[in-house]
Amino acid sequence: MSLLSILRKQNKKNLFTTPSHGQKFFIFNKLRNFYKYDISETDTHDPHTALLEAERRASIIYGVKYTHFLTNGSTSGIIASVLTCTNKGDKVLIWRNAHPSHLNAVKLAGCEPVFYDLPIIKEWGIPDKTTPDMLNLEGIKAVIITSPTYEGIVSDIKAIKAICKNAYVIVDEAHGALYPYSEKLPESAVKIADFTIQSLHKTAGGLNPTALLHVNCDLDASKALSMINTTSPSYPLLASIEANINYLNSKRGRKKLDELISNLQKLRTINFDFYGDDITKILIKKAGLTGYELSEKLFEEFNIEDEKTNEISTMLLCGLGTDYKKLESLKKALIKLS
């Protein structure tokens, strides 16, 4: 029985349990359906077993040993990975300007952070990829790699994994959750790294803050996750993760992704400067304009809001919700600006 089927069955009962809204009292009426399916583990027949089965099916889809559903974002996956593969006092190698969860994970594990720096691609004002020669692995127990970067720069995880003989490789692939579902996108780290963390909510159409932790080594991350997660999980969010993965893995989902990629490829044919390994990250710049000026023009003149901007370039984030109409409006704006 799937998580969603359990929630639908549970909605027919009269509950004298937590959560106290009882699935019928809606403080915020716009979230009526969310309330209806918001249950507690005590409310129905063993939803935890259904969750474990959903995670097992997901691990088969991704081709890994274990997949864990996360309802506290990729942050919880990063923390759980470090807690799982290190002991107090171990050294963990991290990028100096990485997401705060990397350093926080090291601190929570009682480990010693060791930092490495990434060069800046000066023509675009963004960090470059991580390469094996940047990593001094002497005495290192684990290394955390951000790939792709926020702007869609992808590292060679196979090459990095090859040199990490005595260190676990943790890949923050938060912005690469679509990679396993298309050969037209960069290769995912899920079958390469020891731990790979993906945010479904960033590009794959998931609800905030749904994410996945993939484990491809013999370590069990469930104990670490139980230490940092609530004992009252959100079953609507967990069910949405199951549905999200099933959709991505379906013919309908893959067709939707293929259409997105095709539309993005057409966008790149216009006379504008594009950059990056990941086509779903539209990194652009225009001669004569700073990134901030380009961002302002897109917003003020065309009602288009970007995801991230620097002095040189501007990045617009795309995902399953980026339809043809939205991309056409961007295309027309860029043509006018060019």
Short mmCIF file of C-alpha atoms in Angstrom, two decimals:
data_model
loop_
_atom_site.label_atom_id
_atom_site.label_comp_id
_atom_site.label_asym_id
_atom_site.label_seq_id
_atom_site.Cartn_x
_atom_site.Cartn_y
_atom_site.Cartn_z
CA MET A 1 0.00 0.00 0.00
CA SER A 2 1.42 3.40 -0.99
CA LEU A 3 1.64 6.37 1.35
CA LEU A 4 -0.99 8.25 -0.65
CA SER A 5 -3.48 5.38 -0.48
CA ILE A 6 -3.04 5.26 3.29
CA LEU A 7 -3.77 8.99 3.53
CA ARG A 8 -6.90 8.66 1.39
CA LYS A 9 -8.19 5.78 3.51
CA GLN A 10 -7.44 7.65 6.73
CA ASN A 11 -9.46 10.67 5.63
CA LYS A 12 -12.71 8.73 6.21
CA LYS A 13 -12.13 8.19 9.95
CA ASN A 14 -13.17 10.21 13.01
CA LEU A 15 -9.89 10.94 14.76
CA PHE A 16 -9.26 11.67 18.43
CA THR A 17 -5.50 11.95 17.92
CA THR A 18 -2.83 14.38 16.90
CA PRO A 19 -2.69 16.53 14.83
CA SER A 20 -5.35 18.54 16.59
CA HIS A 21 -6.94 20.00 13.46
CA GLY A 22 -8.56 16.58 12.94
CA GLN A 23 -8.36 16.94 9.13
CA LYS A 24 -11.53 19.06 9.13
CA PHE A 25 -10.56 22.37 10.79
CA PHE A 26 -8.77 24.58 8.27
CA ILE A 27 -7.11 27.68 9.71
CA PHE A 28 -5.75 28.45 6.24
CA ASN A 29 -8.46 27.29 3.85
CA LYS A 30 -6.21 27.39 0.76
CA LEU A 31 -4.37 24.37 2.20
CA ARG A 32 -7.55 22.35 2.70
CA ASN A 33 -6.23 19.24 0.93
CA PHE A 34 -2.97 19.34 2.88
CA TYR A 35 -4.90 19.37 6.17
CA LYS A 36 -7.11 16.48 5.02
CA TYR A 37 -4.09 14.24 4.53
CA ASP A 38 -2.08 15.40 7.54
CA ILE A 39 -2.01 12.40 9.87
CA SER A 40 0.05 11.07 12.75
CA GLU A 41 1.73 7.68 12.84
CA THR A 42 -0.80 6.57 15.47
CA ASP A 43 -3.72 7.41 13.18
CA THR A 44 -3.62 4.52 10.77
CA HIS A 45 -2.18 1.09 10.12
CA ASP A 46 1.63 1.26 10.21
CA PRO A 47 2.41 4.10 7.78
CA HIS A 48 6.08 3.68 8.70
CA THR A 49 6.12 0.34 6.89
CA ALA A 50 4.60 2.03 3.83
CA LEU A 51 7.31 4.68 4.02
CA LEU A 52 10.08 2.09 4.17
CA GLU A 53 8.59 0.30 1.17
CA ALA A 54 8.32 3.60 -0.75
CA GLU A 55 11.98 4.34 0.03
CA ARG A 56 12.96 0.82 -1.06
CA ARG A 57 11.19 1.27 -4.39
CA ALA A 58 12.91 4.62 -4.81
CA SER A 59 16.33 3.07 -4.22
CA ILE A 60 15.63 0.64 -7.07
CA ILE A 61 14.65 3.48 -9.38
CA TYR A 62 17.88 5.37 -8.57
CA GLY A 63 20.06 2.25 -8.56
CA VAL A 64 21.48 2.83 -5.07
CA LYS A 65 21.62 0.83 -1.85
CA TYR A 66 19.38 3.14 0.17
CA THR A 67 17.19 6.18 -0.53
CA HIS A 68 15.79 8.22 2.35
CA PHE A 69 12.93 10.70 2.02
CA LEU A 70 13.71 14.08 3.60
CA THR A 71 11.17 16.67 4.73
CA ASN A 72 13.69 19.13 6.12
CA GLY A 73 15.48 19.86 2.87
CA SER A 74 18.91 18.84 1.66
CA THR A 75 20.32 20.34 4.85
CA SER A 76 19.17 17.31 6.84
CA GLY A 77 20.72 14.98 4.27
CA ILE A 78 24.08 16.75 4.47
CA ILE A 79 24.06 16.61 8.28
CA ALA A 80 23.00 12.95 8.38
CA SER A 81 25.71 11.98 5.88
CA VAL A 82 28.48 13.56 7.93
CA LEU A 83 27.14 12.10 11.18
CA THR A 84 27.00 8.66 9.54
CA CYS A 85 30.51 8.43 8.13
CA THR A 86 32.62 10.30 10.70
CA ASN A 87 33.60 10.17 14.34
CA LYS A 88 34.35 13.01 16.71
CA GLY A 89 37.68 14.63 15.86
CA ASP A 90 37.79 13.45 12.23
CA LYS A 91 38.71 15.94 9.51
CA VAL A 92 36.16 16.83 6.85
CA LEU A 93 37.15 18.69 3.68
CA ILE A 94 34.65 21.33 2.51
CA TRP A 95 34.51 24.25 0.09
CA ARG A 96 35.03 27.50 1.99
CA ASN A 97 31.97 29.21 0.45
CA ALA A 98 29.67 26.17 0.44
CA HIS A 99 26.11 26.13 1.73
CA PRO A 100 26.06 26.74 5.53
CA SER A 101 24.79 23.20 6.11
CA HIS A 102 28.23 21.82 5.21
CA LEU A 103 30.05 23.59 8.03
CA ASN A 104 27.13 23.10 10.40
CA ALA A 105 27.20 19.35 9.73
CA VAL A 106 30.91 19.20 10.53
CA LYS A 107 30.38 21.13 13.77
CA LEU A 108 27.45 18.96 14.85
CA ALA A 109 29.54 15.83 14.26
CA GLY A 110 32.34 17.24 16.43
CA CYS A 111 34.70 17.08 13.47
CA GLU A 112 37.41 19.45 12.30
CA PRO A 113 36.62 21.42 9.12
CA VAL A 114 39.38 21.70 6.53
CA PHE A 115 38.70 24.19 3.75
CA TYR A 116 39.55 24.35 0.08
CA ASP A 117 38.90 27.21 -2.33
CA LEU A 118 37.44 27.26 -5.82
CA PRO A 119 38.75 29.54 -8.55
CA ILE A 120 36.40 32.13 -10.00
CA ILE A 121 35.46 32.10 -13.66
CA LYS A 122 36.23 35.78 -14.17
CA GLU A 123 34.27 36.14 -17.41
CA TRP A 124 31.09 35.18 -15.54
CA GLY A 125 31.81 36.01 -11.91
CA ILE A 126 30.95 32.53 -10.64
CA PRO A 127 32.83 29.71 -8.86
CA ASP A 128 34.37 27.04 -11.08
CA LYS A 129 34.06 23.27 -10.60
CA THR A 130 35.98 21.15 -8.08
CA THR A 131 38.86 19.14 -9.57
CA PRO A 132 40.92 16.36 -7.94
CA ASP A 133 44.10 18.47 -7.86
CA MET A 134 42.39 20.97 -5.53
CA LEU A 135 41.85 18.37 -2.81
CA ASN A 136 44.51 17.62 -0.22
CA LEU A 137 43.11 14.41 1.24
CA GLU A 138 45.83 13.71 3.81
CA GLY A 139 44.11 12.72 7.06
CA ILE A 140 40.66 13.47 5.61
CA LYS A 141 37.74 11.21 6.60
CA ALA A 142 35.11 12.76 4.30
CA VAL A 143 34.89 15.37 1.57
CA ILE A 144 31.78 17.32 0.60
CA ILE A 145 31.52 18.44 -3.03
CA THR A 146 28.94 20.89 -4.36
CA SER A 147 27.97 19.68 -7.83
CA PRO A 148 26.27 21.28 -9.59
CA THR A 149 27.00 24.71 -8.19
CA TYR A 150 24.13 27.15 -7.87
CA GLU A 151 24.90 28.36 -11.39
CA GLY A 152 25.06 24.85 -12.90
CA ILE A 153 28.79 24.11 -13.01
CA VAL A 154 29.31 20.34 -12.67
CA SER A 155 32.36 18.54 -11.24
CA ASP A 156 33.77 15.20 -12.39
CA ILE A 157 32.64 13.09 -9.44
CA LYS A 158 34.09 9.90 -10.92
CA ALA A 159 37.57 11.45 -10.98
CA ILE A 160 37.17 12.76 -7.45
CA LYS A 161 35.86 9.44 -6.15
CA ALA A 162 38.84 7.67 -7.75
CA ILE A 163 41.34 9.58 -5.57
CA CYS A 164 39.33 9.29 -2.35
CA LYS A 165 40.68 5.88 -1.33
CA ASN A 166 40.27 6.49 2.41
CA ALA A 167 37.69 9.27 2.42
CA TYR A 168 33.93 9.16 1.97
CA VAL A 169 32.57 11.31 -0.85
CA ILE A 170 29.45 13.32 -0.07
CA VAL A 171 27.93 15.18 -3.02
CA ASP A 172 25.59 18.10 -2.50
CA GLU A 173 23.54 17.65 -5.67
CA ALA A 174 20.68 19.74 -4.35
CA HIS A 175 20.32 21.52 -7.68
CA GLY A 176 20.66 18.35 -9.77
CA ALA A 177 17.58 16.31 -8.85
CA LEU A 178 16.57 16.03 -12.53
CA TYR A 179 19.90 14.55 -13.65
CA PRO A 180 19.00 10.85 -13.22
CA TYR A 181 16.03 11.24 -15.55
CA SER A 182 17.64 12.51 -18.76
CA GLU A 183 20.79 11.71 -20.70
CA LYS A 184 20.68 15.28 -21.99
CA LEU A 185 21.55 16.55 -18.51
CA PRO A 186 24.86 16.09 -16.66
CA GLU A 187 25.59 12.71 -15.08
CA SER A 188 24.20 12.36 -11.56
CA ALA A 189 26.45 11.42 -8.65
CA VAL A 190 23.91 9.01 -7.16
CA LYS A 191 25.63 5.86 -8.45
CA ILE A 192 29.15 7.21 -7.88
CA ALA A 193 29.41 9.00 -4.53
CA ASP A 194 28.98 7.39 -1.11
CA PHE A 195 26.25 9.89 -0.25
CA THR A 196 24.29 12.09 -2.67
CA ILE A 197 21.73 14.66 -1.57
CA GLN A 198 19.10 16.11 -3.92
CA SER A 199 16.42 18.76 -3.41
CA LEU A 200 13.22 17.80 -5.18
CA HIS A 201 11.78 21.23 -4.49
CA LYS A 202 14.51 23.15 -6.35
CA THR A 203 14.08 21.87 -9.92
CA ALA A 204 12.13 18.59 -9.84
CA GLY A 205 8.68 19.98 -9.06
CA GLY A 206 8.53 18.97 -5.39
CA LEU A 207 7.03 20.84 -2.47
CA ASN A 208 9.23 22.86 -0.14
CA PRO A 209 11.35 21.45 1.51
CA THR A 210 11.26 17.89 0.13
CA ALA A 211 14.59 16.21 -0.68
CA LEU A 212 16.36 12.85 -0.98
CA LEU A 213 19.41 11.24 0.58
CA HIS A 214 20.94 8.44 -1.52
CA VAL A 215 23.44 6.12 0.17
CA ASN A 216 25.70 4.02 -2.03
CA CYS A 217 28.00 2.53 0.59
CA ASP A 218 27.50 -0.02 3.39
CA LEU A 219 26.76 2.56 6.09
CA ASP A 220 23.25 3.02 7.51
CA ALA A 221 22.15 6.66 7.68
CA SER A 222 18.81 5.95 9.35
CA LYS A 223 20.23 6.30 12.88
CA ALA A 224 21.67 9.71 12.09
CA LEU A 225 18.41 10.80 10.48
CA SER A 226 16.46 9.72 13.56
CA MET A 227 18.72 11.93 15.67
CA ILE A 228 18.01 15.11 13.72
CA ASN A 229 14.45 14.56 12.47
CA THR A 230 11.16 14.97 14.26
CA THR A 231 9.25 11.93 15.52
CA SER A 232 6.12 13.52 14.02
CA PRO A 233 6.90 13.54 10.30
CA SER A 234 4.67 15.18 7.71
CA TYR A 235 2.99 12.36 5.84
CA PRO A 236 1.54 14.66 3.17
CA LEU A 237 5.10 15.75 2.38
CA LEU A 238 6.38 12.16 2.45
CA ALA A 239 3.56 11.06 0.14
CA SER A 240 4.38 13.97 -2.18
CA ILE A 241 7.97 12.69 -2.40
CA GLU A 242 6.75 9.24 -3.40
CA ALA A 243 4.43 10.76 -6.02
CA ASN A 244 7.19 13.08 -7.24
CA ILE A 245 9.61 10.21 -7.87
CA ASN A 246 6.94 8.09 -9.54
CA TYR A 247 6.09 11.00 -11.85
CA LEU A 248 9.73 11.69 -12.77
CA ASN A 249 10.20 7.99 -13.55
CA SER A 250 7.04 7.75 -15.67
CA LYS A 251 6.69 8.22 -19.44
CA ARG A 252 4.66 11.33 -18.75
CA GLY A 253 7.31 12.77 -16.47
CA ARG A 254 10.20 12.02 -18.81
CA LYS A 255 8.27 13.55 -21.70
CA LYS A 256 7.68 16.68 -19.61
CA LEU A 257 11.41 16.92 -18.83
CA ASP A 258 12.35 16.31 -22.46
CA GLU A 259 10.02 19.12 -23.54
CA LEU A 260 11.62 21.46 -21.01
CA ILE A 261 15.11 20.65 -22.27
CA SER A 262 14.01 21.07 -25.91
CA ASN A 263 12.52 24.49 -25.15
CA LEU A 264 15.69 25.54 -23.33
CA GLN A 265 17.83 24.42 -26.27
CA LYS A 266 15.76 26.64 -28.57
CA LEU A 267 16.23 29.56 -26.18
CA ARG A 268 20.01 29.21 -26.47
CA THR A 269 19.86 29.82 -30.23
CA ILE A 270 19.14 33.53 -29.82
CA ASN A 271 21.90 36.14 -29.97
CA PHE A 272 22.75 36.26 -26.27
CA ASP A 273 25.63 35.02 -24.10
CA PHE A 274 24.86 31.72 -22.29
CA TYR A 275 27.10 29.58 -20.09
CA GLY A 276 27.06 26.46 -17.90
CA ASP A 277 26.98 22.66 -17.94
CA ASP A 278 23.35 22.45 -16.84
CA ILE A 279 20.87 23.81 -19.39
CA THR A 280 18.18 24.21 -16.69
CA LYS A 281 20.26 27.05 -15.20
CA ILE A 282 20.00 29.98 -17.63
CA LEU A 283 23.21 31.87 -16.91
CA ILE A 284 23.37 34.94 -19.14
CA LYS A 285 25.20 38.22 -19.60
CA LYS A 286 25.10 41.15 -22.02
CA ALA A 287 27.90 43.43 -23.11
CA GLY A 288 27.41 46.93 -21.78
CA LEU A 289 25.32 45.84 -18.81
CA THR A 290 26.36 44.57 -15.40
CA GLY A 291 24.56 41.53 -14.08
CA TYR A 292 22.65 43.76 -11.67
CA GLU A 293 21.59 46.11 -14.48
CA LEU A 294 20.43 43.19 -16.60
CA SER A 295 18.49 41.81 -13.65
CA GLU A 296 16.85 45.19 -13.07
CA LYS A 297 15.87 45.58 -16.73
CA LEU A 298 14.33 42.11 -16.82
CA PHE A 299 12.31 42.89 -13.70
CA GLU A 300 11.29 46.48 -14.37
CA GLU A 301 10.65 46.25 -18.12
CA PHE A 302 9.48 42.67 -18.57
CA ASN A 303 8.26 41.56 -15.10
CA ILE A 304 10.83 38.71 -15.06
CA GLU A 305 12.55 37.89 -11.77
CA ASP A 306 15.86 36.01 -11.78
CA GLU A 307 17.19 33.59 -9.14
CA LYS A 308 20.69 34.97 -8.58
CA THR A 309 22.80 37.85 -9.87
CA ASN A 310 26.40 39.02 -9.61
CA GLU A 311 28.35 41.94 -11.05
CA ILE A 312 28.82 40.21 -14.41
CA SER A 313 26.03 37.71 -15.02
CA THR A 314 22.46 36.79 -14.13
CA MET A 315 21.02 33.32 -13.52
CA LEU A 316 17.40 32.26 -14.03
CA LEU A 317 16.42 28.90 -12.54
CA CYS A 318 14.22 26.47 -14.46
CA GLY A 319 12.47 23.26 -13.46
CA LEU A 320 9.46 21.13 -14.27
CA GLY A 321 7.18 24.10 -13.65
CA THR A 322 8.91 26.21 -16.31
CA ASP A 323 6.52 25.94 -19.24
CA TYR A 324 6.78 26.99 -22.88
CA LYS A 325 4.80 30.21 -22.32
CA LYS A 326 7.15 31.35 -19.57
CA LEU A 327 10.24 30.63 -21.66
CA GLU A 328 8.74 32.41 -24.66
CA SER A 329 8.23 35.56 -22.60
CA LEU A 330 11.88 35.37 -21.51
CA LYS A 331 13.00 34.75 -25.09
CA LYS A 332 11.14 37.84 -26.35
CA ALA A 333 12.63 39.94 -23.56
CA LEU A 334 16.18 38.81 -24.31
CA ILE A 335 15.72 39.43 -28.05
CA LYS A 336 14.64 42.99 -27.29
CA LEU A 337 17.61 43.49 -25.00
CA SER A 338 20.02 42.06 -27.57
#
